[in-house]
Amino acid sequence: MNCAMLKEEEIPQFIQNGFILEDPKSNQVVVAVCNEGDPHQHKGFLLNFYGEIKSLTFQSISFMPREEFKSFIQRICPHKAELSFIRDGDDDYKNDVKTTLSWLQEKKLQKIVPTSFAHYNIKEGHPLGFLPKLMDLNGYVFGYWDQEEGMMGVTPEVLLYQENNLFETMALAGTFDTNQKNFASLLEKSNKNQSEQDFVCMDIEHKLKDHCTQFHKHEKEVFNFGPLAHLHTKITFESKENFLSLCQRLSPTAALGGFPTTTALKLLKDLNYFSLEKQSRTFGGAIGIELQDKAFSLVAIRSIEWKKNNLYIHSGTGVISASDIGQEWAEIKNKRKAIVEKLQV
């Protein structure tokens, strides 16, 4: 990937209108200034949770090794934004879990992912200053912002990766606190977490079966995100369908929406959380780029989002019929804590 480094005079524009995306294979970070550019060279996109696409073009684009990029952000934005807590959606979340459990008992679906949030006021500073600490997490960097709003984070989940006609995706579900002794063994032996993972694999296979060849599900593994661990299954396949269409087909997987997807997406609109962003929800959507020799997209989780002076941390949990409200609540707290600790608020 041969591109010129970001020029010093472009840094103010990058801080105002930026795009970052880590290549999961090379750990090079795409660093771009969003503006009018040549869409035939590099095509970026945002895919929100409900499938709405926003196409992005770039005024300039460069690539940096992960650690070099981290140092770059520390240099250009050395101070973290100051935040003050406003509220959370936790009471609504607990009620939403009760609602979803009733749906599962009625066999309306097999899995669904209710979500909660924490809401903060940005007193001063740019959220970009939080990124170096977020990068201490084991995942892939992503972000997009303009002068009004943005999002950034470090996700454990790759939606899709393409080189030539070979594609790779993953099922990532099931969560365990890595502070627990023998967490990997406990996660692998957990029937509830195994069931969650199986539903995600079934969902991906169902969505791709008529649009690919050489579909192969690899061995299940444990992915250590840092404070949390997840079950991970690599899935490879070949397809002649274009990259963006496959991203739309896959997103959101059952890891973020539910199973079956159509039913889950319809029912999620009946939960309290839906009123926060409605159809414009970006949490759990995807961010991606198509380069000349490859394309990749990441799932927008483990992140912060902001609109003007309002900053949000969203977290979701997979609920199945065997779920316990107390355990789901503990998982929400642990997922949020993983981000809040890096913000030091």
Tab-separated table of C-alpha atoms in Angstrom:
chain	number	residue	atom	x	y	z
A	1	MET	CA	0.000	0.000	0.000
A	2	ASN	CA	1.946	2.978	-1.252
A	3	CYS	CA	0.552	6.312	-0.168
A	4	ALA	CA	2.173	9.525	0.941
A	5	MET	CA	2.177	10.292	4.647
A	6	LEU	CA	-0.334	12.793	5.954
A	7	LYS	CA	1.159	16.251	5.484
A	8	GLU	CA	1.563	18.579	8.455
A	9	GLU	CA	-0.712	21.166	6.855
A	10	GLU	CA	-3.455	18.500	6.562
A	11	ILE	CA	-3.510	17.719	10.286
A	12	PRO	CA	-6.063	20.467	11.198
A	13	GLN	CA	-8.343	19.132	8.448
A	14	PHE	CA	-7.892	15.576	9.756
A	15	ILE	CA	-8.904	16.683	13.259
A	16	GLN	CA	-12.044	18.278	11.791
A	17	ASN	CA	-12.953	15.605	9.212
A	18	GLY	CA	-11.131	12.343	9.815
A	19	PHE	CA	-11.350	8.637	9.035
A	20	ILE	CA	-9.271	5.856	10.589
A	21	LEU	CA	-9.473	2.107	10.024
A	22	GLU	CA	-7.033	-0.617	10.979
A	23	ASP	CA	-6.236	-3.412	8.541
A	24	PRO	CA	-6.799	-6.563	10.650
A	25	LYS	CA	-4.172	-8.506	8.689
A	26	SER	CA	-1.273	-6.029	8.556
A	27	ASN	CA	-2.180	-3.800	11.556
A	28	GLN	CA	-1.557	-0.775	9.346
A	29	VAL	CA	-4.001	2.038	10.099
A	30	VAL	CA	-5.660	3.899	7.240
A	31	VAL	CA	-5.505	7.615	8.087
A	32	ALA	CA	-7.596	9.843	5.835
A	33	VAL	CA	-8.928	13.366	5.520
A	34	CYS	CA	-12.567	13.190	4.461
A	35	ASN	CA	-13.551	15.613	1.729
A	36	GLU	CA	-14.179	15.662	-1.974
A	37	GLY	CA	-11.730	13.228	-3.547
A	38	ASP	CA	-11.460	10.590	-6.248
A	39	PRO	CA	-14.022	7.878	-5.384
A	40	HIS	CA	-12.424	5.523	-7.912
A	41	GLN	CA	-9.186	5.353	-5.928
A	42	HIS	CA	-10.409	4.476	-2.428
A	43	LYS	CA	-14.018	4.116	-1.358
A	44	GLY	CA	-14.922	4.440	2.299
A	45	PHE	CA	-18.341	3.855	3.780
A	46	LEU	CA	-20.404	3.797	6.951
A	47	LEU	CA	-23.157	1.221	7.252
A	48	ASN	CA	-25.523	1.991	10.087
A	49	PHE	CA	-27.256	-0.675	12.164
A	50	TYR	CA	-30.383	-0.646	10.014
A	51	GLY	CA	-28.537	-0.787	6.689
A	52	GLU	CA	-28.332	2.875	5.648
A	53	ILE	CA	-25.105	3.582	3.730
A	54	LYS	CA	-23.050	6.766	3.832
A	55	SER	CA	-20.351	6.878	1.150
A	56	LEU	CA	-17.081	8.628	1.972
A	57	THR	CA	-14.435	10.153	-0.276
A	58	PHE	CA	-10.997	11.244	0.801
A	59	GLN	CA	-8.957	14.341	0.123
A	60	SER	CA	-5.845	12.430	1.196
A	61	ILE	CA	-5.041	8.999	2.567
A	62	SER	CA	-2.004	7.461	4.227
A	63	PHE	CA	-1.078	4.309	6.119
A	64	MET	CA	0.711	4.050	9.462
A	65	PRO	CA	1.823	1.087	11.584
A	66	ARG	CA	-0.396	0.865	14.663
A	67	GLU	CA	2.203	2.074	17.195
A	68	GLU	CA	3.330	4.907	14.918
A	69	PHE	CA	-0.304	5.961	14.533
A	70	LYS	CA	-0.761	5.915	18.308
A	71	SER	CA	2.231	8.235	18.733
A	72	PHE	CA	0.871	10.466	15.967
A	73	ILE	CA	-2.460	10.904	17.795
A	74	GLN	CA	-0.670	11.610	21.078
A	75	ARG	CA	1.284	14.343	19.320
A	76	ILE	CA	-1.574	16.082	17.516
A	77	CYS	CA	-4.170	15.728	20.289
A	78	PRO	CA	-2.262	15.386	23.575
A	79	HIS	CA	-5.137	16.265	25.907
A	80	LYS	CA	-8.223	14.141	26.545
A	81	ALA	CA	-11.626	15.792	26.492
A	82	GLU	CA	-13.206	16.556	29.858
A	83	LEU	CA	-16.488	14.756	30.510
A	84	SER	CA	-19.267	14.954	33.071
A	85	PHE	CA	-21.838	12.179	33.532
A	86	ILE	CA	-25.463	12.955	32.617
A	87	ARG	CA	-27.460	9.712	32.724
A	88	ASP	CA	-27.643	6.101	31.601
A	89	GLY	CA	-30.260	3.825	30.090
A	90	ASP	CA	-29.797	0.988	32.557
A	91	ASP	CA	-33.304	0.877	34.052
A	92	ASP	CA	-34.761	0.778	30.555
A	93	TYR	CA	-32.233	-1.920	29.643
A	94	LYS	CA	-33.335	-4.154	32.532
A	95	ASN	CA	-36.957	-3.783	31.433
A	96	ASP	CA	-35.926	-4.499	27.852
A	97	VAL	CA	-34.243	-7.749	28.945
A	98	LYS	CA	-37.463	-8.830	30.696
A	99	THR	CA	-39.363	-8.088	27.491
A	100	THR	CA	-36.910	-10.027	25.329
A	101	LEU	CA	-37.035	-13.043	27.663
A	102	SER	CA	-40.819	-13.138	27.257
A	103	TRP	CA	-40.403	-13.088	23.468
A	104	LEU	CA	-37.925	-15.948	23.693
A	105	GLN	CA	-40.292	-17.961	25.883
A	106	GLU	CA	-43.000	-17.380	23.280
A	107	LYS	CA	-40.490	-18.665	20.673
A	108	LYS	CA	-40.775	-15.523	18.564
A	109	LEU	CA	-37.022	-15.816	17.974
A	110	GLN	CA	-33.932	-17.605	19.340
A	111	LYS	CA	-31.602	-14.726	20.200
A	112	ILE	CA	-31.801	-10.936	20.510
A	113	VAL	CA	-29.373	-8.225	21.647
A	114	PRO	CA	-30.811	-5.468	23.886
A	115	THR	CA	-28.552	-2.460	24.455
A	116	SER	CA	-27.902	0.193	27.086
A	117	PHE	CA	-25.892	3.419	27.115
A	118	ALA	CA	-24.117	5.955	29.296
A	119	HIS	CA	-24.453	9.635	28.357
A	120	TYR	CA	-21.834	12.303	29.120
A	121	ASN	CA	-21.380	16.010	28.455
A	122	ILE	CA	-18.150	17.045	26.710
A	123	LYS	CA	-17.089	20.089	28.714
A	124	GLU	CA	-14.067	20.822	26.534
A	125	GLY	CA	-11.570	19.162	24.204
A	126	HIS	CA	-11.769	16.722	21.281
A	127	PRO	CA	-12.700	13.054	21.853
A	128	LEU	CA	-9.757	12.111	19.611
A	129	GLY	CA	-7.578	12.597	22.693
A	130	PHE	CA	-9.114	9.438	24.200
A	131	LEU	CA	-7.912	7.207	21.379
A	132	PRO	CA	-4.361	6.362	22.570
A	133	LYS	CA	-5.726	4.891	25.819
A	134	LEU	CA	-8.501	3.047	23.977
A	135	MET	CA	-5.789	1.503	21.816
A	136	ASP	CA	-4.489	-0.368	24.864
A	137	LEU	CA	-7.398	-2.764	24.259
A	138	ASN	CA	-6.826	-5.819	22.054
A	139	GLY	CA	-8.758	-5.000	18.921
A	140	TYR	CA	-8.809	-2.989	15.705
A	141	VAL	CA	-8.930	0.804	15.569
A	142	PHE	CA	-11.736	2.569	13.717
A	143	GLY	CA	-13.242	6.019	13.588
A	144	TYR	CA	-15.002	8.669	11.563
A	145	TRP	CA	-15.906	12.225	12.516
A	146	ASP	CA	-16.759	15.660	11.182
A	147	GLN	CA	-17.206	18.990	12.956
A	148	GLU	CA	-20.589	18.002	14.415
A	149	GLU	CA	-20.407	14.315	15.342
A	150	GLY	CA	-18.310	11.190	15.204
A	151	MET	CA	-17.411	7.782	16.550
A	152	MET	CA	-14.215	5.898	17.338
A	153	GLY	CA	-13.194	2.768	19.139
A	154	VAL	CA	-11.234	-0.457	19.210
A	155	THR	CA	-13.378	-3.368	18.082
A	156	PRO	CA	-12.725	-7.096	18.433
A	157	GLU	CA	-14.979	-7.853	15.470
A	158	VAL	CA	-14.212	-7.872	11.750
A	159	LEU	CA	-17.340	-7.843	9.596
A	160	LEU	CA	-15.625	-8.774	6.322
A	161	TYR	CA	-12.179	-8.936	4.729
A	162	GLN	CA	-11.521	-9.441	1.003
A	163	GLU	CA	-8.457	-10.218	-1.086
A	164	ASN	CA	-9.298	-11.108	-4.706
A	165	ASN	CA	-12.323	-13.446	-4.576
A	166	LEU	CA	-11.430	-14.818	-1.143
A	167	PHE	CA	-13.434	-13.463	1.785
A	168	GLU	CA	-13.156	-13.863	5.529
A	169	THR	CA	-15.667	-13.039	8.250
A	170	MET	CA	-16.133	-14.158	11.839
A	171	ALA	CA	-18.677	-15.197	14.399
A	172	LEU	CA	-17.884	-13.437	17.679
A	173	ALA	CA	-20.220	-14.016	20.595
A	174	GLY	CA	-20.234	-15.165	24.176
A	175	THR	CA	-18.477	-13.048	26.801
A	176	PHE	CA	-16.453	-13.778	29.931
A	177	ASP	CA	-14.551	-11.571	32.374
A	178	THR	CA	-10.817	-12.280	31.993
A	179	ASN	CA	-10.278	-11.480	35.679
A	180	GLN	CA	-11.872	-14.822	36.480
A	181	LYS	CA	-9.479	-17.714	36.966
A	182	ASN	CA	-9.476	-20.163	34.024
A	183	PHE	CA	-11.772	-17.810	32.065
A	184	ALA	CA	-10.977	-19.438	28.712
A	185	SER	CA	-11.928	-22.900	29.926
A	186	LEU	CA	-15.076	-21.596	31.625
A	187	LEU	CA	-16.099	-19.727	28.465
A	188	GLU	CA	-15.633	-22.824	26.312
A	189	LYS	CA	-17.680	-24.939	28.747
A	190	SER	CA	-20.530	-22.430	29.084
A	191	ASN	CA	-23.641	-23.786	27.352
A	192	LYS	CA	-25.204	-20.328	27.241
A	193	ASN	CA	-22.187	-18.748	25.528
A	194	GLN	CA	-21.788	-21.703	23.179
A	195	SER	CA	-25.435	-21.360	22.150
A	196	GLU	CA	-24.962	-17.643	21.449
A	197	GLN	CA	-21.974	-18.442	19.255
A	198	ASP	CA	-23.825	-21.192	17.406
A	199	PHE	CA	-26.672	-18.812	16.535
A	200	VAL	CA	-24.187	-16.327	15.045
A	201	CYS	CA	-22.577	-19.068	12.934
A	202	MET	CA	-26.005	-20.211	11.750
A	203	ASP	CA	-26.950	-16.634	10.889
A	204	ILE	CA	-23.823	-16.052	8.798
A	205	GLU	CA	-24.197	-19.352	6.959
A	206	HIS	CA	-27.873	-18.641	6.261
A	207	LYS	CA	-27.085	-15.189	4.833
A	208	LEU	CA	-24.240	-16.410	2.621
A	209	LYS	CA	-25.277	-19.890	1.487
A	210	ASP	CA	-26.785	-18.762	-1.834
A	211	HIS	CA	-24.087	-16.157	-2.520
A	212	CYS	CA	-20.807	-17.979	-2.059
A	213	THR	CA	-18.790	-21.128	-2.672
A	214	GLN	CA	-16.100	-22.899	-0.634
A	215	PHE	CA	-17.778	-21.927	2.637
A	216	HIS	CA	-15.609	-23.129	5.518
A	217	LYS	CA	-16.165	-22.714	9.239
A	218	HIS	CA	-12.905	-23.009	11.166
A	219	GLU	CA	-12.324	-24.243	14.713
A	220	LYS	CA	-13.814	-22.240	17.558
A	221	GLU	CA	-11.272	-20.259	19.612
A	222	VAL	CA	-11.186	-17.831	22.543
A	223	PHE	CA	-10.418	-14.194	21.640
A	224	ASN	CA	-8.918	-12.177	24.512
A	225	PHE	CA	-10.013	-8.542	24.153
A	226	GLY	CA	-8.209	-7.561	27.358
A	227	PRO	CA	-10.767	-7.147	30.146
A	228	LEU	CA	-13.179	-9.462	28.293
A	229	ALA	CA	-12.912	-12.662	26.263
A	230	HIS	CA	-15.195	-13.919	23.497
A	231	LEU	CA	-15.742	-17.069	21.479
A	232	HIS	CA	-14.432	-16.598	17.946
A	233	THR	CA	-14.981	-18.662	14.804
A	234	LYS	CA	-13.230	-17.709	11.561
A	235	ILE	CA	-15.308	-18.264	8.420
A	236	THR	CA	-13.851	-18.185	4.900
A	237	PHE	CA	-15.585	-18.352	1.534
A	238	GLU	CA	-15.350	-17.324	-2.104
A	239	SER	CA	-17.831	-15.084	-3.896
A	240	LYS	CA	-18.270	-13.049	-7.050
A	241	GLU	CA	-20.596	-10.631	-5.282
A	242	ASN	CA	-19.157	-7.180	-4.607
A	243	PHE	CA	-17.752	-6.290	-1.212
A	244	LEU	CA	-20.302	-3.684	-0.146
A	245	SER	CA	-23.247	-5.919	-1.063
A	246	LEU	CA	-21.832	-8.697	1.092
A	247	CYS	CA	-21.340	-6.268	3.979
A	248	GLN	CA	-24.983	-5.242	3.696
A	249	ARG	CA	-26.002	-8.883	3.573
A	250	LEU	CA	-24.081	-9.757	6.731
A	251	SER	CA	-24.712	-6.677	8.892
A	252	PRO	CA	-25.846	-6.853	11.581
A	253	THR	CA	-24.985	-10.459	12.333
A	254	ALA	CA	-26.732	-12.281	15.148
A	255	ALA	CA	-23.892	-11.086	17.399
A	256	LEU	CA	-25.421	-7.567	17.334
A	257	GLY	CA	-29.002	-7.994	16.167
A	258	GLY	CA	-30.369	-11.442	16.858
A	259	PHE	CA	-31.567	-14.608	15.186
A	260	PRO	CA	-33.454	-14.782	12.927
A	261	THR	CA	-32.265	-11.342	11.826
A	262	THR	CA	-35.480	-10.074	10.228
A	263	THR	CA	-37.540	-10.871	13.309
A	264	ALA	CA	-34.909	-9.473	15.679
A	265	LEU	CA	-34.580	-6.154	13.838
A	266	LYS	CA	-38.341	-5.715	13.866
A	267	LEU	CA	-38.674	-6.496	17.582
A	268	LEU	CA	-35.713	-4.305	18.587
A	269	LYS	CA	-37.799	-1.319	17.509
A	270	ASP	CA	-40.268	-2.158	20.290
A	271	LEU	CA	-37.633	-1.811	23.028
A	272	ASN	CA	-36.960	1.347	25.063
A	273	TYR	CA	-33.443	1.740	23.640
A	274	PHE	CA	-34.776	2.297	20.110
A	275	SER	CA	-36.113	5.751	21.068
A	276	LEU	CA	-32.552	7.065	21.586
A	277	GLU	CA	-31.472	7.069	17.915
A	278	LYS	CA	-34.261	5.218	16.103
A	279	GLN	CA	-33.288	4.321	12.496
A	280	SER	CA	-30.075	6.381	12.637
A	281	ARG	CA	-28.355	4.021	15.100
A	282	THR	CA	-24.657	3.548	14.286
A	283	PHE	CA	-23.639	1.312	17.218
A	284	GLY	CA	-23.311	-2.229	15.903
A	285	GLY	CA	-23.153	-1.064	12.284
A	286	ALA	CA	-19.954	-1.153	10.240
A	287	ILE	CA	-17.206	1.066	8.858
A	288	GLY	CA	-15.158	-0.002	5.856
A	289	ILE	CA	-12.920	0.846	2.944
A	290	GLU	CA	-12.276	-0.584	-0.521
A	291	LEU	CA	-8.650	-0.239	-1.622
A	292	GLN	CA	-7.075	-1.227	-4.911
A	293	ASP	CA	-5.838	-4.605	-3.672
A	294	LYS	CA	-8.154	-5.421	-0.760
A	295	ALA	CA	-11.208	-4.330	1.210
A	296	PHE	CA	-12.140	-4.626	4.854
A	297	SER	CA	-14.834	-3.514	7.278
A	298	LEU	CA	-15.066	-3.532	11.065
A	299	VAL	CA	-18.083	-3.737	13.365
A	300	ALA	CA	-18.639	-0.484	15.274
A	301	ILE	CA	-18.596	-1.671	18.894
A	302	ARG	CA	-16.409	-1.007	21.981
A	303	SER	CA	-16.540	2.635	21.064
A	304	ILE	CA	-17.547	6.163	21.911
A	305	GLU	CA	-19.962	8.224	19.836
A	306	TRP	CA	-20.590	11.940	20.069
A	307	LYS	CA	-22.932	14.574	18.694
A	308	LYS	CA	-21.836	18.139	19.431
A	309	ASN	CA	-21.270	18.155	23.215
A	310	ASN	CA	-22.992	14.837	23.929
A	311	LEU	CA	-20.919	11.654	24.190
A	312	TYR	CA	-22.334	8.121	24.448
A	313	ILE	CA	-20.976	4.690	25.307
A	314	HIS	CA	-23.239	1.883	24.063
A	315	SER	CA	-23.107	-1.756	25.168
A	316	GLY	CA	-25.249	-4.755	24.253
A	317	THR	CA	-25.669	-8.351	25.407
A	318	GLY	CA	-26.915	-11.427	23.618
A	319	VAL	CA	-30.063	-12.790	25.260
A	320	ILE	CA	-31.285	-16.345	24.680
A	321	SER	CA	-33.901	-18.405	26.520
A	322	ALA	CA	-31.268	-19.612	29.026
A	323	SER	CA	-30.182	-16.065	29.920
A	324	ASP	CA	-30.262	-14.668	33.454
A	325	ILE	CA	-31.060	-10.965	33.954
A	326	GLY	CA	-28.375	-10.606	36.613
A	327	GLN	CA	-25.686	-12.082	34.382
A	328	GLU	CA	-26.715	-9.904	31.440
A	329	TRP	CA	-26.582	-6.821	33.672
A	330	ALA	CA	-23.097	-7.787	34.883
A	331	GLU	CA	-21.979	-8.164	31.256
A	332	ILE	CA	-23.288	-4.694	30.360
A	333	LYS	CA	-21.347	-3.204	33.274
A	334	ASN	CA	-18.153	-5.022	32.285
A	335	LYS	CA	-18.381	-3.948	28.641
A	336	ARG	CA	-18.979	-0.331	29.600
A	337	LYS	CA	-16.231	-0.445	32.222
A	338	ALA	CA	-13.726	-1.567	29.571
A	339	ILE	CA	-14.281	1.769	27.794
A	340	VAL	CA	-14.901	4.056	30.785
A	341	GLU	CA	-11.601	3.049	32.404
A	342	LYS	CA	-9.756	4.253	29.309
A	343	LEU	CA	-11.581	7.589	29.411
A	344	GLN	CA	-10.713	7.991	33.100
A	345	VAL	CA	-14.093	9.456	34.018
